[in-house]
Coordinates of C-alpha atoms in Angstrom, one line a residue:
Chain A
X163 CA 100.8 66.5 114.3
X164 CA 104.4 67.2 114.7
X165 CA 106.1 68.7 117.7
X166 CA 106.9 72.3 116.3
X167 CA 104.4 74.9 115.5
X168 CA 102.3 74.0 112.4
X169 CA 104.0 75.2 109.3
X170 CA 102.1 75.5 105.8
X171 CA 104.0 76.3 102.5
X172 CA 101.6 77.9 99.8
X173 CA 103.2 78.5 96.5
X174 CA 102.9 82.0 94.8
X175 CA 103.8 82.4 91.4
X176 CA 103.1 85.3 88.4
X177 CA 99.5 85.2 87.1
X178 CA 98.1 82.9 90.1
X179 CA 94.5 83.4 90.7
X180 CA 94.8 85.1 93.9
X181 CA 91.9 83.7 95.6
X182 CA 93.1 80.1 95.2
X183 CA 95.9 81.2 97.6
X184 CA 94.2 83.9 99.6
X185 CA 91.0 81.6 100.5
X186 CA 93.1 78.8 102.2
X187 CA 95.6 81.2 103.5
X188 CA 93.2 83.0 105.7
X189 CA 91.7 79.4 107.0
X190 CA 95.3 78.0 107.5
X191 CA 96.6 81.3 109.1
X192 CA 93.9 81.3 111.7
X193 CA 95.1 77.9 113.4
X194 CA 96.9 78.9 116.6
X195 CA 100.5 79.1 116.2
X196 CA 100.6 78.6 112.6
X197 CA 103.2 79.6 110.3
X198 CA 102.1 80.1 106.8
X199 CA 105.0 80.9 104.2
X200 CA 104.5 82.4 100.8
X201 CA 106.9 80.8 98.3
X202 CA 108.6 81.7 95.2
X203 CA 111.7 81.6 93.4
X204 CA 112.6 85.2 94.6
X205 CA 111.2 87.4 97.3
X206 CA 110.3 90.1 94.7
X207 CA 106.6 91.0 94.5
X208 CA 104.1 88.7 92.7
X209 CA 101.5 89.7 90.6
X210 CA 98.2 87.8 90.3
X211 CA 96.2 87.3 87.0
X212 CA 93.8 90.1 87.9
X213 CA 96.7 92.4 89.3
X214 CA 96.7 91.8 93.1
X215 CA 100.4 91.9 94.0
X216 CA 101.6 90.0 97.0
X217 CA 105.0 89.6 98.8
X218 CA 106.7 86.1 99.0
X219 CA 107.8 85.4 102.3
X220 CA 110.5 82.4 101.7
X221 CA 112.2 81.4 98.5
X222 CA 111.8 77.7 97.2
X223 CA 115.7 77.3 98.0
X224 CA 115.2 78.2 101.5
X225 CA 111.9 77.0 102.7
X226 CA 111.8 75.3 105.8
X227 CA 109.8 71.8 106.4
X228 CA 106.2 71.8 106.1
X229 CA 103.3 69.9 107.2
X230 CA 101.3 71.0 104.2
X231 CA 102.4 72.3 100.7
X232 CA 99.6 73.9 98.9
X233 CA 99.7 74.8 95.2
X234 CA 97.0 77.3 93.9
X235 CA 95.9 77.5 90.2
X236 CA 95.4 80.3 87.5
X237 CA 96.6 81.3 84.1
X238 CA 100.1 81.3 85.3
X239 CA 100.0 77.6 86.1
X240 CA 100.8 76.8 82.4
X241 CA 104.1 78.1 82.7
X242 CA 104.9 75.9 85.9
X243 CA 104.1 72.4 84.0
X244 CA 107.5 72.7 82.6
X245 CA 109.3 74.5 85.3
X246 CA 112.0 72.4 86.4
X247 CA 112.9 74.3 89.6
X248 CA 109.1 74.2 90.7
X249 CA 108.5 70.5 89.6
X250 CA 111.9 69.5 91.2
X251 CA 111.1 71.6 94.6
X252 CA 107.4 69.8 94.6
X253 CA 108.8 66.4 93.9
X254 CA 111.5 66.5 96.2
X255 CA 109.4 67.8 99.1
X256 CA 106.4 65.4 98.5
X257 CA 107.9 62.6 100.4
X258 CA 108.5 64.6 103.7
X259 CA 105.6 66.7 103.7
X260 CA 102.6 65.5 105.6
X261 CA 99.8 66.9 103.2
X262 CA 100.0 68.2 99.5
X263 CA 97.0 70.2 98.2
X264 CA 96.1 71.3 94.8
X265 CA 93.4 74.1 94.5
X266 CA 91.8 74.9 91.2
X267 CA 94.5 74.1 88.3
X268 CA 97.1 73.9 91.0
X269 CA 96.5 70.2 90.7
X270 CA 98.1 70.1 87.3
X271 CA 101.2 71.5 88.8
X272 CA 101.1 68.3 91.4
X273 CA 100.5 66.5 88.2
X274 CA 103.4 67.5 86.3
X275 CA 105.6 66.9 89.2
X276 CA 104.7 63.3 89.0
X277 CA 102.5 63.4 92.0
X278 CA 99.1 62.7 90.7
X279 CA 99.8 59.0 89.3
X280 CA 96.9 56.8 89.9
X281 CA 95.4 59.4 92.3
X282 CA 91.7 60.6 92.2
X283 CA 91.9 64.5 91.9
X284 CA 89.7 67.5 91.3
X285 CA 90.5 70.8 89.7
X286 CA 88.5 73.7 87.8
X287 CA 85.6 72.2 86.0
X288 CA 87.1 74.0 82.7
X289 CA 90.2 72.0 83.1
X290 CA 89.3 68.7 84.4
X291 CA 89.9 66.7 81.2
X292 CA 93.8 67.8 81.4
X293 CA 94.2 65.5 84.7
X294 CA 94.3 62.3 83.0
X295 CA 97.4 63.5 81.1
X296 CA 99.3 63.1 84.4
X297 CA 97.9 59.5 85.3
X298 CA 95.0 61.0 87.7
X299 CA 91.4 59.9 87.5
X300 CA 89.5 63.2 87.3
X301 CA 86.6 63.4 89.8
X302 CA 83.8 66.1 89.6
X303 CA 83.7 67.0 93.3
X304 CA 84.4 70.2 95.1
X305 CA 87.0 68.6 97.5
X306 CA 88.7 65.3 96.9
X307 CA 90.9 63.4 99.4
X308 CA 93.1 60.7 98.3
X309 CA 95.4 59.5 100.9
X310 CA 97.4 62.5 102.0
X311 CA 96.6 64.4 98.8
X312 CA 93.7 66.9 98.8
X313 CA 92.6 68.5 95.8
X314 CA 89.8 71.1 95.0
X315 CA 87.7 72.5 92.5
X316 CA 87.9 75.9 91.1
X317 CA 89.2 79.0 93.1
X318 CA 86.7 79.2 96.0
X319 CA 86.9 75.5 96.7
X320 CA 90.3 76.3 98.2
X321 CA 88.4 77.5 101.2
X322 CA 86.4 74.1 101.7
X323 CA 89.5 72.0 101.1
X324 CA 91.6 74.1 103.7
X325 CA 88.8 73.5 106.4
X326 CA 88.9 69.9 105.6
X327 CA 92.8 70.0 106.1
X328 CA 92.4 72.0 109.5
X329 CA 90.0 69.4 110.6
X330 CA 92.1 66.6 109.6
X331 CA 95.2 68.1 111.2
X332 CA 93.7 69.6 114.4
X333 CA 90.2 68.2 114.7
X334 CA 86.9 69.1 114.0
X335 CA 86.5 71.7 116.7
X336 CA 89.5 73.6 115.3
X337 CA 88.2 73.7 112.0
X338 CA 84.8 75.0 113.3
X339 CA 86.4 77.6 115.1
X340 CA 88.0 79.2 112.0
X341 CA 84.6 78.6 110.0
X342 CA 82.9 80.7 112.9
X343 CA 85.6 83.4 113.0
X344 CA 85.6 84.0 109.2
X345 CA 81.6 83.7 109.2
X346 CA 81.8 80.9 106.6
X347 CA 78.0 80.3 106.1
X348 CA 77.8 81.1 102.4
X349 CA 74.7 82.3 100.8
X350 CA 75.3 83.0 97.1
X351 CA 73.0 85.6 95.9
X352 CA 72.8 83.4 92.5
X353 CA 72.8 79.8 91.6
X354 CA 75.5 79.4 89.0
X355 CA 78.5 77.9 90.6
X356 CA 78.8 74.9 88.4
X357 CA 78.1 74.2 84.6
X358 CA 75.1 72.4 85.7
X359 CA 73.6 75.2 87.8
X360 CA 74.7 78.2 85.5
X361 CA 73.3 76.4 82.4
X362 CA 74.4 75.6 78.8
X363 CA 74.2 79.3 77.3
X364 CA 76.2 80.8 80.3
X365 CA 78.7 78.0 80.3
X366 CA 79.4 78.1 76.6
X367 CA 79.7 82.0 76.9
X368 CA 82.3 81.5 79.6
X369 CA 84.2 79.1 77.5
X370 CA 84.3 80.9 74.6
X371 CA 86.0 83.8 76.7
X372 CA 88.6 81.3 78.2
X373 CA 89.3 79.5 74.9
X374 CA 92.5 81.1 74.2
X375 CA 94.0 80.3 77.6
X376 CA 92.5 76.7 77.5
X377 CA 94.2 76.2 74.1
X378 CA 97.2 77.4 75.3
X379 CA 96.8 75.0 78.3
X380 CA 96.2 71.9 76.0
X381 CA 99.8 72.5 74.7
X382 CA 101.4 73.3 78.1
X383 CA 99.9 70.2 79.7
X384 CA 101.2 68.0 76.8
X385 CA 104.9 69.5 77.2
X386 CA 104.6 68.9 80.9
X387 CA 103.6 65.1 80.4
X388 CA 106.4 64.8 77.9
X389 CA 109.1 66.1 80.3
X390 CA 107.7 64.3 83.3
X391 CA 108.1 61.0 81.1
X392 CA 111.6 62.1 80.1
X393 CA 112.8 62.6 83.9
X394 CA 111.4 59.4 84.8
X395 CA 113.1 57.2 82.1
X396 CA 116.3 59.1 82.8
X397 CA 115.9 58.1 86.5
X398 CA 115.4 54.5 85.7
X399 CA 117.2 54.4 82.4
Chain B
X247 CA 76.6 102.4 84.4
X248 CA 78.9 105.2 83.6
X249 CA 80.5 105.7 80.2
X250 CA 83.9 104.8 81.2
X251 CA 85.3 101.4 82.4
X252 CA 83.8 100.4 85.9
X253 CA 86.2 101.3 88.4
X254 CA 86.4 99.8 91.8
X255 CA 88.4 101.4 95.0
X256 CA 89.1 98.7 97.7
X257 CA 90.5 100.2 100.8
X258 CA 93.8 98.4 101.9
X259 CA 95.2 99.2 105.6
X260 CA 97.6 97.7 108.2
X261 CA 96.0 94.6 109.7
X262 CA 93.2 94.4 107.6
X263 CA 91.7 90.9 107.3
X264 CA 92.8 90.3 103.9
X265 CA 90.1 87.9 103.0
X266 CA 87.7 90.5 103.5
X267 CA 89.6 92.4 100.7
X268 CA 90.7 89.5 98.3
X269 CA 87.2 87.7 98.2
X270 CA 85.7 90.9 96.6
X271 CA 88.7 91.7 94.7
X272 CA 88.4 88.5 92.7
X273 CA 84.7 88.9 92.1
X274 CA 85.0 92.5 90.9
X275 CA 88.2 92.1 88.9
X276 CA 86.5 89.5 86.6
X277 CA 83.9 92.2 85.4
X278 CA 84.9 92.6 81.8
X279 CA 87.2 95.9 81.6
X280 CA 86.9 96.7 85.3
X281 CA 89.7 98.4 87.1
X282 CA 90.1 97.6 90.8
X283 CA 92.4 100.1 92.7
X284 CA 94.0 99.3 96.3
X285 CA 93.7 102.4 98.2
X286 CA 96.1 103.5 101.1
X287 CA 98.0 106.6 102.4
X288 CA 101.1 105.5 100.7
X289 CA 102.3 102.8 98.1
X290 CA 104.2 101.2 100.6
X291 CA 103.5 97.2 101.1
X292 CA 100.5 96.6 103.7
X293 CA 100.7 93.8 106.0
X294 CA 97.4 91.9 107.0
X295 CA 96.3 90.9 110.3
X296 CA 97.7 87.3 109.6
X297 CA 101.0 88.5 107.7
X298 CA 99.9 88.4 104.0
X299 CA 101.6 91.4 102.5
X300 CA 99.9 93.3 99.4
X301 CA 101.0 96.2 97.5
X302 CA 98.4 99.2 97.2
X303 CA 98.0 100.6 93.7
X304 CA 96.9 104.2 94.4
X305 CA 97.1 106.8 97.4
X306 CA 94.0 108.3 98.7
X307 CA 95.3 111.7 97.9
X308 CA 95.5 110.4 94.1
X309 CA 92.7 108.0 93.9
X310 CA 90.6 108.5 90.4
X311 CA 86.8 108.4 90.6
X312 CA 84.9 105.3 91.5
X313 CA 81.8 103.6 91.0
X314 CA 82.3 101.6 94.1
X315 CA 84.4 102.1 97.2
X316 CA 84.6 99.2 99.5
X317 CA 86.0 98.9 103.1
X318 CA 87.1 95.5 104.3
X319 CA 87.4 94.8 108.0
X320 CA 89.9 93.5 110.4
X321 CA 91.7 94.1 113.6
X322 CA 93.3 97.2 112.1
X323 CA 89.7 98.7 111.6
X324 CA 90.0 100.1 115.2
X325 CA 92.6 102.6 114.3
X326 CA 90.6 103.8 111.3
X327 CA 87.8 104.9 113.5
X328 CA 89.6 108.0 114.6
X329 CA 91.7 108.5 111.5
X330 CA 90.9 111.9 110.0
X331 CA 92.5 111.2 106.4
X332 CA 90.8 107.9 105.9
X333 CA 87.1 109.0 107.2
X334 CA 87.8 112.5 105.5
X335 CA 88.3 110.5 102.4
X336 CA 85.2 108.4 102.8
X337 CA 83.2 111.2 103.8
X338 CA 84.3 113.5 100.7
X339 CA 84.0 110.5 98.3
X340 CA 80.5 109.2 99.4
X341 CA 78.4 111.8 97.7
X342 CA 80.1 111.2 94.2
X343 CA 80.6 107.4 94.3
X344 CA 77.5 105.5 93.2
X345 CA 77.9 102.5 95.5
X346 CA 79.6 102.2 99.1
X347 CA 80.4 98.8 100.4
X348 CA 81.4 97.6 104.0
X349 CA 82.6 94.1 104.6
X350 CA 82.8 92.6 108.1
X351 CA 83.9 95.5 110.6
X352 CA 84.7 97.5 107.5
X353 CA 81.1 98.7 108.1
X354 CA 82.4 100.4 111.5
X355 CA 84.8 102.6 109.3
X356 CA 81.9 103.7 107.3
X357 CA 79.8 104.5 110.3
X358 CA 82.7 106.7 111.8
X359 CA 82.9 108.6 108.6
X360 CA 79.3 109.2 109.1
X361 CA 77.8 107.3 106.4
X362 CA 75.7 104.9 108.3
X363 CA 73.2 107.4 109.9
X364 CA 69.7 105.9 109.9
X365 CA 70.9 102.8 107.7
X366 CA 70.3 99.1 108.2
X367 CA 73.8 97.7 108.1
X368 CA 75.4 94.2 108.6
X369 CA 78.9 93.7 110.1
X370 CA 80.8 90.6 111.7
X371 CA 78.6 88.9 114.2
X372 CA 80.9 89.5 117.2
X373 CA 80.9 93.3 116.3
X374 CA 77.3 93.9 115.5
X375 CA 76.5 95.8 118.7
X376 CA 79.0 98.3 117.6
X377 CA 76.6 99.5 114.8
X378 CA 74.3 101.4 116.7
X379 CA 77.2 104.0 118.0
X380 CA 77.1 105.4 114.5
X381 CA 73.3 105.7 114.1
X382 CA 73.0 102.3 112.1
X383 CA 70.2 99.7 112.7
X384 CA 72.2 96.3 113.1
X385 CA 70.9 93.4 110.9
X386 CA 72.0 89.8 111.6
X387 CA 72.2 89.1 107.9
X388 CA 74.8 88.0 105.6
X389 CA 74.2 90.9 102.8
X390 CA 72.4 94.0 103.6
X391 CA 71.4 96.4 101.0
X392 CA 70.1 99.9 101.8
X393 CA 69.7 102.2 98.7
X394 CA 73.4 102.4 97.5
X395 CA 75.0 101.0 100.6
X396 CA 75.9 97.3 100.6
X397 CA 77.3 95.9 103.9
X398 CA 78.2 92.0 104.8
X399 CA 78.6 90.1 107.6
X400 CA 82.0 88.5 108.4
X401 CA 84.9 88.0 106.3
X402 CA 83.7 85.4 103.6
X403 CA 80.4 87.4 103.2
X404 CA 82.3 89.8 101.0
X405 CA 82.0 87.2 98.2
X406 CA 78.4 87.0 98.5
X407 CA 78.2 91.0 98.8
X408 CA 80.5 91.6 95.6
X409 CA 78.5 89.3 93.5
X410 CA 75.2 91.1 94.6
X411 CA 77.1 94.4 93.5
X412 CA 77.9 93.1 90.1
X413 CA 74.5 91.7 89.6
X414 CA 73.1 95.2 90.3
X415 CA 75.4 97.1 88.2
X416 CA 75.8 94.9 85.2
X417 CA 73.0 92.3 85.2
X418 CA 72.4 88.9 86.7
X419 CA 74.1 87.3 83.9
X420 CA 77.3 89.2 84.6
X421 CA 77.1 88.0 88.0
X422 CA 76.6 84.4 87.2
X423 CA 79.4 84.5 84.7
X424 CA 81.7 85.4 87.5
X425 CA 80.3 82.8 89.9
X426 CA 80.8 80.1 87.3
X427 CA 84.4 81.2 86.8
X428 CA 85.2 81.2 90.4
X429 CA 83.3 77.9 91.0
X430 CA 81.4 79.6 93.8
X431 CA 79.1 76.5 94.7
X432 CA 80.2 76.3 98.2
X433 CA 80.1 72.9 100.4
X434 CA 81.6 73.9 103.9
X435 CA 82.6 70.5 105.3
X436 CA 81.4 71.7 108.6
X437 CA 78.2 73.6 109.8
X438 CA 79.5 76.2 111.9
X439 CA 79.5 79.5 110.2
X440 CA 77.3 81.5 112.7
X441 CA 77.0 81.5 116.3
X442 CA 73.7 79.5 115.9
X443 CA 75.2 76.8 113.8
X444 CA 78.4 76.6 115.8
X445 CA 76.8 76.5 119.3
X446 CA 77.3 78.1 122.4
X447 CA 80.3 76.4 123.5
X448 CA 82.5 77.0 120.5
X449 CA 80.9 80.7 120.2
X450 CA 82.1 81.6 123.6
X451 CA 85.4 79.8 123.1
X452 CA 85.9 82.1 120.0
X453 CA 84.7 85.3 122.0
X454 CA 87.3 84.6 124.7
X455 CA 90.3 84.5 122.2
X456 CA 88.9 87.6 120.5
X457 CA 88.1 89.2 123.9
X458 CA 91.5 91.6 123.8
X459 CA 90.5 92.7 120.3
X460 CA 86.9 93.4 121.3
X461 CA 87.9 95.3 124.3
X462 CA 90.2 97.6 122.6
X463 CA 87.3 98.1 120.0
X464 CA 84.6 99.2 122.7
X465 CA 87.3 102.2 123.2
X466 CA 87.8 102.8 119.5
X467 CA 84.4 102.7 118.4
X468 CA 83.5 105.3 121.5
X469 CA 86.3 107.4 120.3
X470 CA 85.1 107.2 116.7
X471 CA 81.7 108.3 117.7
X472 CA 82.9 111.1 119.8
X473 CA 85.1 112.5 116.7
X474 CA 82.2 112.2 114.5
X475 CA 79.9 114.3 116.7
X476 CA 82.7 116.8 117.0
X477 CA 83.1 117.3 113.2
X478 CA 79.5 117.5 112.8
X479 CA 79.0 120.3 115.4
X480 CA 82.1 122.1 113.9
X481 CA 80.4 122.1 110.7
X482 CA 77.1 123.4 111.9
X483 CA 78.3 125.5 114.6

């Protein structure tokens, strides 16, 4: 760890899936002395994809140094895949931030920032096929650690990822204290947390509902990959 | 279900533990057509006990009818236990709201509103002993259902409670679709989500850190119980 208090930067953006963000937030904020920042372009309130509205605490331009930058996912991730300000921030900060994390489709933004090249990575199961566009190896696991990069599966995987990060940064006992404090002893009342468990019928039903968003994501991921190649060739050209 | 769109009212208050609220919010908001309202006395931003700041959507005075009212917990629950406006709202709404839910120490506010008398109830493990002050039978389970009352253990139990509620209101398939969408297939990296699992040393360590808050809660719970008795005797006197 660094000498200063641990500092975590969590990206907040329009149409974020709020639990991708608020799950890890609860875990990270319970590390004694931790500073948790919510980052966006402005300090205006940001509305999640289900309507929960959260206040950012710091702008990207004024963000302090962080030990970890975490990017949650959600419908709004599509717009970030070609957002120069956000991608530039992630790219510029990556080399001087100890850990990076992508939760759910937040991993795709790390990819569009050029940070997944040759890395093993997780994302929401319904978007896993998009990772290859950014040079990542998709992994069907809930938490994937590749060097200093942590990625997680969909939404609630963020809680597991954040506990792993706390364990790595501060030791197992610190992570266990947080786990006990938030009574994270999950007992899902149903067994449908993955396509395998939910079965073909429910998975097809959910994919049908997600289809418009996933169709838009095909185009967004491709545009993000083209833009990434252009930035890279400009740099080397 | 009612004829209108399902409507859920989640109490938001200063120093709430935000994941008590945001976990159930994510589950409930994914029910097709659902309206999720965040209730507080005013529409001013409300700061959680770890600093995350959320905007209410509706005041208590202007709240529409709900199928469910859910009360999360957190350090700020102590102040609610003698808060006439909040307790009056809960008491008045209870008889015409299909389901009530208390997550974590949110159960104590239901108790102070006189809604736990003779009921089996759960709460955060470190506050379980406070339930008896409100006539409830404390139960060391993660999700407790007593009639139309749902109560949950600490913080993350809210996700399990909300899935149970969706299953009860809309059927098992609806709950499973939400579970699949949020990939709720938890794999905690450590095994310390309850005092039994965490062991005596870590449990004692955490209780020592929580001691000032728990000491204040002893007084707050007692004051809440006295105020409840006074309201009841005024009514019958």
